[in-house]
Amino acid sequence: MTPAELAEVVLSAAHAVFVDRDLDRSALPERTAVERPRNPEHGDYASTLALQLSKKVGVPPRELAAALAGQLGQAPGVKSVEVLGPGFLNIRLDAAAAAQLARSIVEAGPAYGRSETLAGQKINLEFVSANPTGPVHIGGVRWAAVGDALSRLLRATGAEVGTEYYFNDAGSQIDRFARSLLAAAKGEPAPENGYGGAYIAEIATEVRTRRPDVLELDDDAAQEVFRVEGVQLMFTEIRSSLRDFGVEFDTYFNEKDLHDRGELDQALTRLREQGHVFETNGAVWLRTTDFGDDKDRVLRKSNGEWTYFAADCAYYLDKRERGFDRVVIMLGADHHGYLGRMRAMAACFGDDPAVTLEILIGQLVNLVRDGAPMRMSKRAGTVVTLEDLVDAIGVDAARYALARYSSDSPIDIDVELWTRATRDNPVYYVQYVAARTASVARNAAEVGLTRGDADAFRPELLAHDKENELLKALAEFPAVVASAAELREPHRVARYLEELSGAYHRFYDNCRILPRGDEEVTDLHRARLWLNDATRTVIANGLRLLGVSAPERM
């Protein structure tokens, strides 16, 4: 019995109590939930439904809990129900009911853990969005891992998700990038505030290969060639490196398109209609202070140039007009100042930013080797890049390490730890269970042990404490996925997988799955094979949500 199935049983019992006592059935919720008690001695699951309903129907919580316990105790699969404290229900399942979960998981396969919790939500998820002026640095890589995992979680819980990379191909940073390429092509030092690193020389050489005549042009014309060609080459490299990291986007959105299609003017018109635009000293402003921003923001300078903030406004409006109900943007640690202005901007458009806009801030990442942070890339010259991280610890370890921690916490990635083939390496610890469960299944087939027909499964035989512990851990997976999606916290999945791996190791060490020597295959062996394969399913499903492989051999 899964937690969701038990929750339905609890709600059904409550319905029966309300009918019997002639209580107001409109007070009953459409759904409820059960949780694992912190203390295993308190039972398999706990419910607070009596406490939730007591005031609504005017019945003391312990009295209502006692009535629920009496009704619930008659339900198939429920071994006992105890009322504790002010009205908590502590529920124990019989072994057969608890262990049926193993069959349910195996039969569900990749679908186990999926739900419709966020069904009906249409979410635009923007992440990474590094400027095409250099390789993706390690801070952007964090968002690549976390953002991709979050998109998988949101889809697994029923949301319609569009992932998006905002390709900034306009503005002063691109101009500095083009000037840097031109200088490198001429053999001159990088201009002030320009970009350095071996990659600049590499791109400049490639542009000259494409356009052999480029240095024969005047500087303005040559710089434009380096801008167009250089940005294209850099972004092609960025997309390729992200693809190799397992991250693809549904949409790559060019900032330049906003300008070319007149969307900044359209956004300005919409903001004027809302009554929040004013002009001072020839500049056009948005009165964001009306909605809590610390100062008003310039949309268009007195010289007629648009600001970056004006593009932000147009881009937000574009997303909303494409039908997205909620715009989620992942930003780096240096973007805290954006929170107030972006929320105020959404409000200026007439939206409720608490509903339509969500900004997630990620903290810094250091790659550590020999106890000291790696400060720069050999190629980029200034930062640690995606390629540096992957070269150091591999794609699986990198994705897992970056997704394992809450994104609002700084992290150090220790190269020695994450390349170690030992249990203190978290990704190895989890992937080892994936491989061990697959190995058990292969070895079982070699000795003639199969799960057999589902109808022949004897769940009541899985009565060992370590089997029960593993079953409880497996049962938690759907709730972990739902909460990780709802709270935008993929690290909950990683930490859960580590706990599940520990439960499996304890089961494996205490409950022999395969027969020894000439020992006859029994129903207990078959039941334990179901439990082994259920674990393999959940480990694989969880790793898939993080974009990490579940190897069959290690």
Coordinates of C-alpha atoms in Angstrom, one line a residue:
M1 CA 0.0 0.0 0.0
T2 CA 1.4 3.4 -1.0
P3 CA 1.1 6.5 1.2
A4 CA -1.3 7.9 -1.4
E5 CA -3.5 4.8 -1.2
L6 CA -3.4 4.8 2.6
A7 CA -4.4 8.5 2.6
E8 CA -7.4 7.5 0.5
V9 CA -8.3 4.9 3.1
V10 CA -8.0 7.5 5.9
L11 CA -10.3 9.9 4.0
S12 CA -12.8 7.1 3.4
A13 CA -12.8 6.3 7.1
A14 CA -13.4 9.9 7.9
H15 CA -16.3 10.0 5.4
A16 CA -17.9 7.0 7.2
V17 CA -17.5 8.6 10.6
F18 CA -19.1 11.8 9.3
V19 CA -22.1 9.9 7.9
D20 CA -22.5 7.9 11.1
R21 CA -22.4 11.0 13.3
D22 CA -24.3 13.2 10.9
L23 CA -21.5 15.7 10.7
D24 CA -21.1 18.3 7.9
R25 CA -19.5 16.4 5.1
S26 CA -18.6 19.7 3.3
A27 CA -15.9 20.1 5.9
L28 CA -14.1 17.0 4.5
P29 CA -11.1 17.8 2.2
E30 CA -10.9 16.5 -1.3
R31 CA -7.6 14.8 -0.3
T32 CA -5.4 14.3 2.7
A33 CA -1.9 13.0 3.4
V34 CA -0.1 10.7 5.7
E35 CA 3.4 11.1 6.9
R36 CA 6.1 8.9 8.4
P37 CA 6.5 9.5 12.1
R38 CA 9.9 10.7 13.2
N39 CA 10.0 7.9 15.8
P40 CA 9.5 4.5 14.1
E41 CA 8.1 3.2 17.3
H42 CA 5.0 5.3 16.7
G43 CA 4.0 3.2 13.7
D44 CA 4.4 3.2 9.9
Y45 CA 2.4 6.4 9.2
A46 CA 0.7 9.3 11.0
S47 CA -2.3 11.4 10.2
T48 CA -3.4 14.8 11.6
L49 CA -6.8 14.7 9.9
A50 CA -8.7 14.7 13.2
L51 CA -6.9 17.9 14.3
Q52 CA -7.6 19.6 11.0
L53 CA -11.3 18.8 11.1
S54 CA -12.1 19.2 14.8
K55 CA -12.9 23.0 14.9
K56 CA -14.8 22.8 11.6
V57 CA -17.3 20.3 13.0
G58 CA -17.2 21.2 16.7
V59 CA -16.0 17.8 17.9
P60 CA -13.0 17.5 20.3
P61 CA -9.9 16.3 18.4
R62 CA -9.2 13.2 20.5
E63 CA -12.9 12.2 20.3
L64 CA -12.9 12.6 16.6
A65 CA -9.5 10.8 16.3
A66 CA -10.9 7.9 18.4
A67 CA -13.8 7.5 16.0
L68 CA -11.5 7.7 13.0
A69 CA -9.2 5.1 14.6
G70 CA -12.2 2.7 15.2
Q71 CA -13.3 3.0 11.6
L72 CA -9.8 2.9 10.1
G73 CA -8.8 -0.2 12.1
Q74 CA -11.4 -2.2 10.2
A75 CA -9.8 -1.3 6.8
P76 CA -8.0 -4.1 4.9
G77 CA -4.2 -3.9 5.4
V78 CA -4.4 -1.8 8.5
K79 CA -2.9 -3.7 11.4
S80 CA -3.6 -1.2 14.2
V81 CA -4.4 2.5 14.8
E82 CA -3.4 4.4 18.0
V83 CA -4.5 7.8 19.1
L84 CA -1.7 9.9 20.7
G85 CA -1.4 13.4 22.1
P86 CA -4.2 15.9 21.2
G87 CA -5.5 13.7 18.3
F88 CA -2.7 12.2 16.2
L89 CA -3.4 9.0 14.5
N90 CA -0.5 6.5 14.3
I91 CA -1.1 3.8 11.8
R92 CA 0.5 0.4 11.4
L93 CA 0.1 -1.7 8.3
D94 CA 0.3 -5.5 8.2
A95 CA 3.3 -6.9 6.4
A96 CA 1.4 -7.9 3.3
A97 CA -0.2 -4.5 2.8
A98 CA 3.2 -2.7 3.4
A99 CA 5.1 -5.0 1.0
Q100 CA 2.5 -4.8 -1.8
L101 CA 4.4 -1.6 -2.6
A102 CA 7.3 -3.5 -4.1
R103 CA 5.0 -5.0 -6.8
S104 CA 3.4 -1.6 -7.4
I105 CA 6.7 0.0 -8.0
V106 CA 8.0 -2.6 -10.3
E107 CA 4.8 -2.6 -12.3
A108 CA 4.8 1.2 -12.5
G109 CA 8.4 1.4 -13.7
P110 CA 9.5 4.9 -14.8
A111 CA 6.0 6.2 -13.9
Y112 CA 6.5 5.6 -10.1
G113 CA 7.0 8.9 -8.4
R114 CA 5.2 10.9 -11.1
S115 CA 2.0 12.8 -10.2
E116 CA -0.4 15.5 -11.3
T117 CA 0.4 17.8 -8.3
L118 CA 1.2 20.8 -10.5
A119 CA -1.1 19.9 -13.4
G120 CA -2.6 23.0 -15.1
Q121 CA 0.5 25.2 -14.5
K122 CA 2.3 26.5 -17.5
I123 CA 5.8 27.5 -16.4
N124 CA 8.6 29.3 -18.3
L125 CA 11.9 28.3 -16.7
E126 CA 14.9 30.4 -17.7
F127 CA 18.4 29.4 -16.5
V128 CA 22.1 29.7 -17.3
S129 CA 21.6 32.6 -19.9
A130 CA 25.3 33.3 -19.8
N131 CA 26.5 36.1 -22.1
P132 CA 28.1 34.7 -25.3
T133 CA 31.4 36.5 -24.4
G134 CA 33.1 33.4 -23.0
P135 CA 32.8 29.8 -22.0
V136 CA 30.1 28.9 -19.3
H137 CA 31.7 29.4 -15.9
I138 CA 31.2 27.2 -12.9
G139 CA 28.4 29.5 -11.5
G140 CA 26.4 29.1 -14.7
V141 CA 27.1 25.3 -14.6
R142 CA 25.4 25.2 -11.2
W143 CA 22.2 26.6 -12.8
A144 CA 22.6 24.2 -15.7
A145 CA 22.5 21.2 -13.3
V146 CA 19.9 22.6 -11.0
G147 CA 17.7 24.1 -13.7
D148 CA 17.6 21.0 -15.8
A149 CA 16.8 18.9 -12.7
L150 CA 14.0 21.3 -11.8
S151 CA 12.5 21.2 -15.3
R152 CA 12.4 17.4 -15.0
L153 CA 10.8 17.6 -11.6
L154 CA 8.2 20.1 -12.7
R155 CA 7.2 17.9 -15.6
A156 CA 7.2 14.8 -13.4
T157 CA 4.5 16.5 -11.3
G158 CA 2.3 17.5 -14.1
A159 CA 3.3 21.0 -15.0
E160 CA 3.7 22.2 -18.6
V161 CA 7.3 23.6 -18.8
G162 CA 9.2 25.6 -21.4
T163 CA 12.9 25.8 -20.7
E164 CA 14.7 28.9 -22.0
Y165 CA 18.1 30.3 -22.5
Y166 CA 18.2 34.1 -22.9
F167 CA 20.9 34.8 -25.5
N168 CA 22.2 38.3 -24.8
D169 CA 23.6 39.4 -28.2
A170 CA 23.1 43.1 -27.8
G171 CA 24.6 45.8 -25.6
S172 CA 28.0 47.0 -24.3
Q173 CA 29.4 43.6 -23.2
I174 CA 29.1 42.4 -26.8
D175 CA 30.8 45.5 -28.1
R176 CA 33.7 44.9 -25.7
F177 CA 33.8 41.2 -26.8
A178 CA 34.0 42.3 -30.5
R179 CA 36.8 44.9 -29.7
S180 CA 38.7 42.2 -27.9
L181 CA 38.5 39.8 -30.9
L182 CA 39.6 42.6 -33.2
A183 CA 42.6 43.4 -31.0
A184 CA 43.6 39.7 -30.8
A185 CA 43.4 39.4 -34.6
K186 CA 45.7 42.4 -34.9
G187 CA 48.1 40.9 -32.4
E188 CA 47.4 43.8 -30.0
P189 CA 46.7 43.6 -26.2
A190 CA 43.0 43.4 -25.1
P191 CA 41.4 46.8 -24.8
E192 CA 40.5 48.3 -21.4
N193 CA 37.6 46.3 -19.9
G194 CA 38.0 43.8 -22.7
Y195 CA 38.1 40.0 -22.6
G196 CA 41.3 37.9 -22.3
G197 CA 42.1 34.2 -22.4
A198 CA 43.2 31.8 -25.0
Y199 CA 39.6 31.4 -26.3
I200 CA 39.6 35.0 -27.6
A201 CA 42.6 34.3 -29.8
E202 CA 41.0 31.0 -30.9
I203 CA 37.8 32.7 -32.0
A204 CA 39.6 35.6 -33.6
T205 CA 41.6 33.1 -35.7
E206 CA 38.4 31.2 -36.7
V207 CA 36.7 34.5 -37.7
R208 CA 39.7 35.3 -39.9
T209 CA 39.5 31.8 -41.5
R210 CA 35.8 32.5 -42.3
R211 CA 36.5 36.1 -43.4
P212 CA 40.1 36.4 -44.7
D213 CA 39.5 40.0 -45.7
V214 CA 38.3 41.2 -42.3
L215 CA 41.5 43.1 -41.4
E216 CA 41.3 44.9 -44.7
L217 CA 38.1 46.6 -43.5
D218 CA 38.1 49.8 -41.5
D219 CA 37.9 49.2 -37.7
D220 CA 34.2 49.8 -37.4
A221 CA 33.3 47.4 -40.2
A222 CA 35.8 44.8 -38.9
Q223 CA 34.5 45.1 -35.4
E224 CA 31.0 44.4 -36.7
V225 CA 32.2 41.3 -38.5
F226 CA 33.9 40.1 -35.3
R227 CA 30.8 40.8 -33.4
V228 CA 28.4 38.8 -35.6
E229 CA 30.8 36.0 -36.3
G230 CA 32.4 35.9 -32.9
V231 CA 29.0 35.8 -31.1
Q232 CA 27.8 33.0 -33.3
L233 CA 31.0 30.9 -32.7
M234 CA 30.9 31.5 -29.0
F235 CA 27.3 30.6 -28.6
T236 CA 27.7 27.5 -30.8
E237 CA 30.4 26.4 -28.3
I238 CA 28.2 27.2 -25.3
R239 CA 25.3 25.1 -26.7
S240 CA 27.7 22.3 -27.5
S241 CA 29.2 22.2 -24.1
L242 CA 25.8 22.3 -22.4
R243 CA 24.6 19.5 -24.7
D244 CA 27.5 17.4 -23.7
F245 CA 26.5 18.1 -20.1
G246 CA 23.1 16.7 -20.8
V247 CA 21.3 20.1 -21.0
E248 CA 19.1 21.2 -23.9
F249 CA 16.7 24.1 -24.0
D250 CA 13.3 24.2 -25.6
T251 CA 14.0 27.9 -26.7
Y252 CA 17.1 29.9 -27.3
F253 CA 15.9 33.5 -27.2
N254 CA 17.9 36.3 -28.8
E255 CA 17.8 39.7 -27.1
K256 CA 18.5 41.3 -30.4
D257 CA 15.1 39.9 -31.6
L258 CA 13.4 42.0 -29.0
H259 CA 14.9 45.1 -30.5
D260 CA 14.4 44.1 -34.1
R261 CA 10.7 43.2 -33.6
G262 CA 10.0 46.4 -31.8
E263 CA 9.0 44.6 -28.6
L264 CA 10.7 47.2 -26.4
D265 CA 8.4 49.9 -27.9
Q266 CA 5.4 47.6 -27.3
A267 CA 6.4 47.0 -23.7
L268 CA 6.8 50.8 -23.2
T269 CA 3.4 51.4 -24.7
R270 CA 1.8 48.8 -22.3
L271 CA 3.5 50.3 -19.3
R272 CA 2.3 53.8 -20.4
E273 CA -1.2 52.5 -20.6
Q274 CA -0.9 51.2 -17.0
G275 CA 0.1 54.7 -15.9
H276 CA 3.6 54.0 -14.5
V277 CA 5.8 55.8 -17.1
F278 CA 7.1 59.3 -16.7
E279 CA 9.8 61.5 -18.3
T280 CA 12.5 63.6 -16.7
N281 CA 15.4 65.4 -18.4
G282 CA 14.7 63.7 -21.7
A283 CA 14.9 60.2 -20.2
V284 CA 11.9 57.8 -20.0
W285 CA 11.4 56.2 -16.5
L286 CA 9.3 53.5 -14.9
R287 CA 7.9 54.3 -11.5
T288 CA 8.8 51.0 -9.8
T289 CA 8.9 52.7 -6.4
D290 CA 5.1 52.5 -6.4
F291 CA 5.6 48.7 -6.0
G292 CA 8.3 48.6 -3.4
D293 CA 11.5 49.1 -5.5
D294 CA 14.2 51.2 -3.9
K295 CA 14.3 53.6 -6.8
D296 CA 12.6 54.3 -10.1
R297 CA 14.2 52.7 -13.2
V298 CA 15.3 54.2 -16.5
L299 CA 13.8 52.6 -19.6
R300 CA 15.3 54.9 -22.3
K301 CA 18.2 57.2 -21.8
S302 CA 18.1 60.8 -22.8
N303 CA 20.3 59.9 -25.9
G304 CA 17.6 57.5 -27.0
E305 CA 19.4 54.3 -26.1
W306 CA 17.4 51.5 -24.4
T307 CA 18.6 50.2 -21.0
Y308 CA 19.0 46.6 -20.1
F309 CA 16.0 46.9 -17.8
A310 CA 13.9 47.9 -20.8
A311 CA 14.9 44.7 -22.5
D312 CA 14.0 42.8 -19.2
C313 CA 10.5 44.4 -19.4
A314 CA 10.0 43.4 -23.0
Y315 CA 11.3 39.9 -22.4
Y316 CA 9.0 39.3 -19.4
L317 CA 6.0 40.6 -21.4
D318 CA 7.0 38.3 -24.3
K319 CA 6.9 35.3 -22.1
R320 CA 3.5 36.2 -20.6
E321 CA 2.1 36.8 -24.1
R322 CA 3.3 33.3 -25.1
G323 CA 0.9 31.9 -22.5
F324 CA 3.1 31.2 -19.5
D325 CA 1.3 31.6 -16.2
R326 CA 4.5 31.8 -14.2
V327 CA 7.9 33.0 -15.2
V328 CA 10.7 31.5 -13.2
I329 CA 14.2 33.0 -13.6
M330 CA 17.4 31.6 -12.1
L331 CA 20.0 34.2 -11.4
G332 CA 23.5 34.3 -9.9
A333 CA 24.6 35.4 -6.5
D334 CA 25.5 38.9 -7.8
H335 CA 21.9 39.6 -8.9
H336 CA 20.1 40.1 -5.5
G337 CA 19.4 43.7 -6.6
Y338 CA 17.2 42.4 -9.4
L339 CA 14.6 41.0 -7.0
G340 CA 12.9 44.3 -6.1
R341 CA 13.0 45.9 -9.6
M342 CA 11.7 42.7 -11.4
R343 CA 8.8 42.2 -9.0
A344 CA 7.9 45.9 -9.3
M345 CA 8.1 45.6 -13.1
A346 CA 5.7 42.7 -13.1
A347 CA 3.3 44.7 -11.0
C348 CA 3.6 47.7 -13.3
F349 CA 2.3 45.4 -16.1
G350 CA -0.7 44.7 -13.9
D351 CA 0.4 41.3 -12.8
D352 CA 0.6 39.9 -9.3
P353 CA 4.3 39.1 -9.0
A354 CA 3.6 36.6 -6.2
V355 CA 1.7 34.6 -8.8
T356 CA 3.4 35.3 -12.2
L357 CA 7.1 35.8 -11.3
E358 CA 9.6 33.8 -9.3
I359 CA 13.3 34.5 -9.0
L360 CA 15.7 32.0 -7.6
I361 CA 19.2 33.1 -6.6
G362 CA 22.1 30.7 -6.6
Q363 CA 25.2 31.1 -4.5
L364 CA 28.8 30.7 -5.5
V365 CA 30.6 27.5 -6.3
N366 CA 34.3 26.7 -5.9
L367 CA 36.2 23.8 -7.5
V368 CA 38.7 22.7 -4.9
R369 CA 41.8 20.6 -5.5
D370 CA 44.4 19.7 -2.9
G371 CA 42.5 21.8 -0.4
A372 CA 42.7 25.0 -2.4
P373 CA 40.2 26.6 -4.8
M374 CA 41.0 26.4 -8.5
R375 CA 41.0 30.1 -9.5
M376 CA 41.1 30.1 -13.2
S377 CA 40.8 28.1 -16.4
K378 CA 43.8 27.5 -18.6
R379 CA 41.7 28.4 -21.6
A380 CA 39.3 31.1 -20.2
G381 CA 42.0 32.8 -18.2
T382 CA 39.8 34.2 -15.5
V383 CA 37.2 31.6 -14.3
V384 CA 36.7 27.9 -13.8
T385 CA 34.6 26.7 -16.7
L386 CA 32.1 23.9 -17.5
E387 CA 34.8 22.0 -19.3
D388 CA 37.2 22.3 -16.3
L389 CA 34.6 20.8 -14.0
V390 CA 33.7 17.9 -16.3
D391 CA 37.4 17.2 -17.0
A392 CA 38.0 17.1 -13.2
I393 CA 35.2 14.9 -12.0
G394 CA 33.0 13.8 -15.0
V395 CA 29.4 14.7 -16.0
D396 CA 27.5 12.5 -13.6
A397 CA 29.5 13.6 -10.5
A398 CA 29.3 17.2 -11.6
R399 CA 25.6 17.2 -12.1
Y400 CA 25.0 15.3 -8.9
A401 CA 27.3 17.5 -6.8
L402 CA 25.7 20.7 -8.1
A403 CA 22.2 19.5 -7.6
R404 CA 22.9 18.0 -4.1
Y405 CA 22.9 21.2 -2.2
S406 CA 20.3 23.9 -1.7
S407 CA 21.0 26.5 -4.4
D408 CA 21.0 29.3 -1.8
S409 CA 24.1 27.8 -0.1
P410 CA 27.7 28.3 -1.4
I411 CA 29.4 25.0 -2.1
D412 CA 33.0 23.7 -2.5
I413 CA 33.4 20.8 -4.9
D414 CA 36.4 18.7 -3.8
V415 CA 37.9 17.0 -6.8
E416 CA 39.4 14.2 -4.7
L417 CA 36.1 13.4 -3.0
W418 CA 34.0 13.4 -6.1
T419 CA 36.3 11.1 -8.1
R420 CA 36.8 8.6 -5.2
A421 CA 35.3 5.1 -5.7
T422 CA 34.2 4.9 -2.0
R423 CA 31.0 5.3 -0.1
D424 CA 32.0 8.8 1.1
N425 CA 31.5 10.0 -2.5
P426 CA 27.7 10.6 -2.6
V427 CA 27.2 9.9 -6.3
Y428 CA 29.3 6.7 -6.1
Y429 CA 27.3 5.7 -3.1
V430 CA 24.0 6.0 -4.9
Q431 CA 25.2 4.7 -8.3
Y432 CA 26.7 1.7 -6.5
V433 CA 23.2 0.7 -5.4
A434 CA 21.9 1.0 -9.0
A435 CA 24.7 -1.3 -10.1
R436 CA 24.3 -3.7 -7.2
T437 CA 20.6 -4.1 -7.7
A438 CA 21.2 -4.8 -11.4
S439 CA 23.9 -7.3 -10.5
V440 CA 21.6 -9.1 -8.1
A441 CA 19.0 -9.4 -10.9
R442 CA 21.6 -10.8 -13.3
N443 CA 22.9 -13.3 -10.7
A444 CA 19.3 -14.3 -9.9
A445 CA 18.6 -15.1 -13.5
E446 CA 21.8 -17.2 -13.7
V447 CA 20.6 -19.5 -10.8
G448 CA 17.0 -19.7 -12.1
L449 CA 15.5 -17.2 -9.6
T450 CA 12.8 -15.0 -11.2
R451 CA 10.1 -12.8 -9.6
G452 CA 7.4 -15.0 -11.1
D453 CA 3.9 -13.8 -11.8
A454 CA 2.6 -10.9 -9.9
D455 CA -0.3 -12.9 -8.5
A456 CA 2.2 -15.4 -7.0
F457 CA 4.0 -12.6 -5.1
R458 CA 3.9 -13.3 -1.3
P459 CA 4.3 -9.8 0.3
E460 CA 3.5 -11.1 3.8
L461 CA 6.9 -12.8 3.8
L462 CA 8.7 -9.4 3.8
A463 CA 8.4 -9.1 7.5
H464 CA 12.1 -8.4 8.5
D465 CA 12.8 -5.1 10.1
K466 CA 15.3 -4.1 7.4
E467 CA 12.7 -5.1 4.7
N468 CA 10.2 -2.9 6.4
E469 CA 12.7 0.0 6.7
L470 CA 13.4 -0.3 2.9
L471 CA 9.8 -0.4 2.0
K472 CA 9.1 2.7 4.1
A473 CA 11.9 4.5 2.3
L474 CA 10.6 3.4 -1.2
A475 CA 7.1 4.7 -0.2
E476 CA 8.4 8.2 0.4
F477 CA 9.6 8.8 -3.2
P478 CA 6.5 10.3 -4.7
A479 CA 6.2 12.8 -1.8
V480 CA 9.8 13.7 -2.1
V481 CA 9.4 14.4 -5.9
A482 CA 6.3 16.5 -5.3
S483 CA 7.9 18.6 -2.5
A484 CA 11.1 19.0 -4.5
A485 CA 9.1 20.4 -7.4
E486 CA 6.8 22.5 -5.3
L487 CA 9.7 24.1 -3.3
R488 CA 12.1 24.2 -6.3
E489 CA 14.6 22.1 -4.4
P490 CA 16.1 19.3 -6.5
H491 CA 18.6 18.6 -3.7
R492 CA 15.8 16.9 -1.8
V493 CA 15.9 14.1 -4.4
A494 CA 19.6 13.6 -4.0
R495 CA 19.5 13.5 -0.2
Y496 CA 16.6 11.1 -0.4
L497 CA 18.5 8.8 -2.8
E498 CA 21.4 8.6 -0.3
E499 CA 19.0 7.7 2.5
L500 CA 17.4 5.1 0.3
S501 CA 20.8 3.7 -0.6
G502 CA 21.6 3.3 3.1
A503 CA 18.3 1.4 3.7
Y504 CA 19.1 -0.9 0.7
H505 CA 22.6 -1.6 2.0
R506 CA 21.2 -2.6 5.4
F507 CA 18.6 -4.8 3.8
Y508 CA 21.2 -6.4 1.5
D509 CA 23.5 -7.1 4.5
N510 CA 20.7 -8.7 6.6
C511 CA 18.4 -10.4 4.2
R512 CA 19.8 -12.8 1.7
I513 CA 18.2 -12.5 -1.7
L514 CA 19.9 -15.3 -3.7
P515 CA 19.8 -19.0 -2.6
R516 CA 23.1 -20.4 -1.4
G517 CA 24.7 -23.3 -3.3
D518 CA 22.1 -26.0 -3.9
E519 CA 19.5 -24.3 -1.7
E520 CA 16.0 -24.5 -3.2
V521 CA 14.5 -21.3 -4.5
T522 CA 11.6 -20.2 -2.2
D523 CA 8.9 -17.7 -2.2
L524 CA 10.9 -15.6 0.2
H525 CA 13.8 -15.4 -2.3
R526 CA 11.2 -14.3 -5.0
A527 CA 9.7 -11.7 -2.7
R528 CA 13.1 -10.2 -1.9
L529 CA 13.9 -10.1 -5.6
W530 CA 10.7 -8.0 -6.0
L531 CA 12.0 -5.7 -3.3
N532 CA 15.5 -5.5 -4.9
D533 CA 14.0 -4.7 -8.3
A534 CA 11.7 -2.0 -6.8
T535 CA 14.8 -0.4 -5.3
R536 CA 16.5 -0.4 -8.7
T537 CA 13.4 1.3 -10.2
V538 CA 13.3 4.1 -7.6
I539 CA 17.1 4.7 -7.7
A540 CA 16.9 4.9 -11.6
N541 CA 13.9 7.2 -11.5
G542 CA 15.5 9.5 -8.9
L543 CA 18.8 9.7 -10.8
R544 CA 17.0 10.4 -14.0
L545 CA 15.3 13.4 -12.4
L546 CA 18.8 14.7 -11.7
G547 CA 20.1 13.9 -15.2
V548 CA 22.5 11.3 -13.8
S549 CA 22.9 7.8 -15.1
A550 CA 22.0 4.6 -13.2
P551 CA 24.7 2.2 -14.3
E552 CA 24.2 -1.5 -14.4
R553 CA 27.9 -2.2 -13.8
M554 CA 30.6 -0.2 -12.0

